[in-house]
Short mmCIF file of C-alpha atoms in Angstrom, two decimals:
data_model
loop_
_atom_site.label_atom_id
_atom_site.label_comp_id
_atom_site.label_asym_id
_atom_site.label_seq_id
_atom_site.Cartn_x
_atom_site.Cartn_y
_atom_site.Cartn_z
CA UNK T 30 0.00 0.00 0.00
CA UNK T 31 1.25 3.49 -0.88
CA UNK T 32 1.30 5.71 2.24
CA UNK T 33 1.95 8.97 0.39
CA UNK T 34 0.24 11.82 2.30
CA UNK T 35 -0.62 13.66 -0.92
CA UNK T 36 -3.51 12.01 -2.79
CA UNK T 37 -2.57 13.52 -6.16
CA UNK T 38 1.02 12.35 -5.79
CA UNK T 39 0.21 8.73 -4.84
CA UNK T 40 0.84 7.38 -8.35
CA UNK T 41 4.37 8.83 -8.21
CA UNK T 42 5.25 8.70 -4.52
CA UNK T 43 6.94 6.10 -2.34
CA UNK T 44 6.99 7.09 1.32
CA UNK T 45 10.27 6.72 3.13
CA UNK T 46 10.50 7.41 6.90
CA UNK T 47 7.47 9.56 7.89
CA UNK T 48 8.71 12.99 6.75
CA UNK T 49 10.76 11.96 3.75
CA UNK T 50 9.37 10.92 0.41
CA UNK T 51 10.52 10.08 -3.09
CA UNK T 52 8.54 11.03 -6.18
CA UNK T 53 8.79 11.82 -9.85
CA UNK T 54 7.36 15.21 -10.82
CA UNK T 55 6.76 16.44 -14.37
CA UNK T 56 8.08 19.99 -13.68
CA UNK T 57 10.03 22.01 -11.13
CA UNK T 58 6.77 23.79 -10.26
CA UNK T 59 5.07 20.47 -9.48
CA UNK T 60 8.06 19.45 -7.30
CA UNK T 61 7.88 22.68 -5.33
CA UNK T 62 4.12 22.32 -4.83
CA UNK T 63 4.53 18.76 -3.53
CA UNK T 64 7.10 19.95 -0.98
CA UNK T 65 4.87 22.84 0.13
CA UNK T 66 1.79 20.68 0.41
CA UNK T 67 3.61 18.08 2.50
CA UNK T 68 4.98 20.70 4.87
CA UNK T 69 1.85 22.84 5.16
CA UNK T 70 -0.70 20.02 5.39
CA UNK T 71 1.25 17.73 7.69
CA UNK T 72 2.70 20.52 9.84
CA UNK T 73 6.25 19.33 9.25
CA UNK T 74 8.92 22.00 9.61
CA UNK T 75 11.22 20.48 6.99
CA UNK T 76 10.37 18.03 4.27
CA UNK T 77 13.11 15.69 3.18
CA UNK T 78 12.54 14.70 -0.40
CA UNK T 79 14.01 12.87 -3.33
CA UNK T 80 11.94 14.18 -6.22
CA UNK T 81 13.15 13.81 -9.76
CA UNK T 82 11.97 16.35 -12.33
CA UNK T 83 11.35 15.61 -16.01
CA UNK T 84 11.31 19.22 -17.30
CA UNK T 85 13.50 21.73 -15.48
CA UNK T 86 12.54 25.40 -15.15
CA UNK T 87 13.60 28.37 -12.94
CA UNK T 88 13.10 27.58 -9.26
CA UNK T 89 10.71 29.64 -7.19
CA UNK T 90 11.48 31.23 -3.85
CA UNK T 91 9.57 30.49 -0.68
CA UNK T 92 8.14 32.91 1.86
CA UNK T 93 6.97 32.10 5.38
CA UNK T 94 3.96 34.27 6.14
CA UNK T 95 4.30 36.62 9.10
CA UNK T 96 1.59 38.54 10.95
CA UNK T 97 0.37 41.42 8.78
CA UNK T 98 1.51 39.89 5.49
CA UNK T 99 -0.75 39.99 2.44
CA UNK T 100 -0.33 38.61 -1.05
CA UNK T 101 -0.24 42.23 -2.27
CA UNK T 102 2.76 42.97 0.00
CA UNK T 103 4.41 39.75 -1.14
CA UNK T 104 3.99 40.71 -4.80
CA UNK T 105 5.40 44.18 -4.11
CA UNK T 106 8.46 42.65 -2.48
CA UNK T 107 8.96 39.85 -5.02
CA UNK T 108 7.96 41.57 -8.26
CA UNK T 109 8.00 45.29 -7.43
CA UNK T 110 4.27 45.49 -8.16
CA UNK T 111 1.51 44.56 -5.70
CA UNK T 112 -1.05 44.13 -8.46
CA UNK T 113 0.77 40.93 -9.48
CA UNK T 114 -0.52 39.18 -6.32
CA UNK T 115 -2.69 36.83 -8.46
CA UNK T 116 0.56 35.19 -9.66
CA UNK T 117 1.33 34.20 -6.06
CA UNK T 118 -2.28 33.14 -5.45
CA UNK T 119 -2.32 30.90 -8.56
CA UNK T 120 1.01 29.34 -7.56
CA UNK T 121 -0.48 28.38 -4.18
CA UNK T 122 -4.10 27.75 -5.20
CA UNK T 123 -3.99 24.13 -4.03
CA UNK T 124 -3.51 25.44 -0.46
CA UNK T 125 -5.39 28.76 -0.61
CA UNK T 126 -9.12 29.15 -1.05
CA UNK T 127 -9.03 32.95 -0.99
CA UNK T 128 -6.19 35.45 -1.58
CA UNK T 129 -7.15 37.25 1.63
CA UNK T 130 -6.88 34.12 3.79
CA UNK T 131 -3.22 33.49 4.57
CA UNK T 132 -1.91 32.85 8.06
CA UNK T 133 1.38 33.24 9.95
CA UNK T 134 3.64 30.22 9.59
CA UNK T 135 2.23 29.19 6.23
CA UNK T 136 4.88 28.78 3.52
CA UNK T 137 4.05 30.20 0.11
CA UNK T 138 5.68 29.53 -3.24
CA UNK T 139 6.73 32.71 -5.06
CA UNK T 140 7.28 31.74 -8.72
CA UNK T 141 9.85 33.36 -10.96
CA UNK T 142 8.30 35.71 -13.52
#
């Protein structure tokens, strides 16, 4: 039985000791989203992973949300333009239901433009 904690990754994922997993991801973006989902959903501070990527692309940066943060502020800092916050929202849509609902401690993926 596959014990992967991420339902969408189960076809690709073989769990190793509880906080470490090995997968194959089609893109760098998919790899980064798997790591974020494992850490944010399971409440693990660091995810140890062995994920191979088929198609490489520029890596994103990660931001840990602090009190008072908004996606607008994150877009201003990352891209120099707060109105680009939908880029951050779309990159984290699997974990966010609303761009106004982020919380301290949550880790967000900030994609390269």
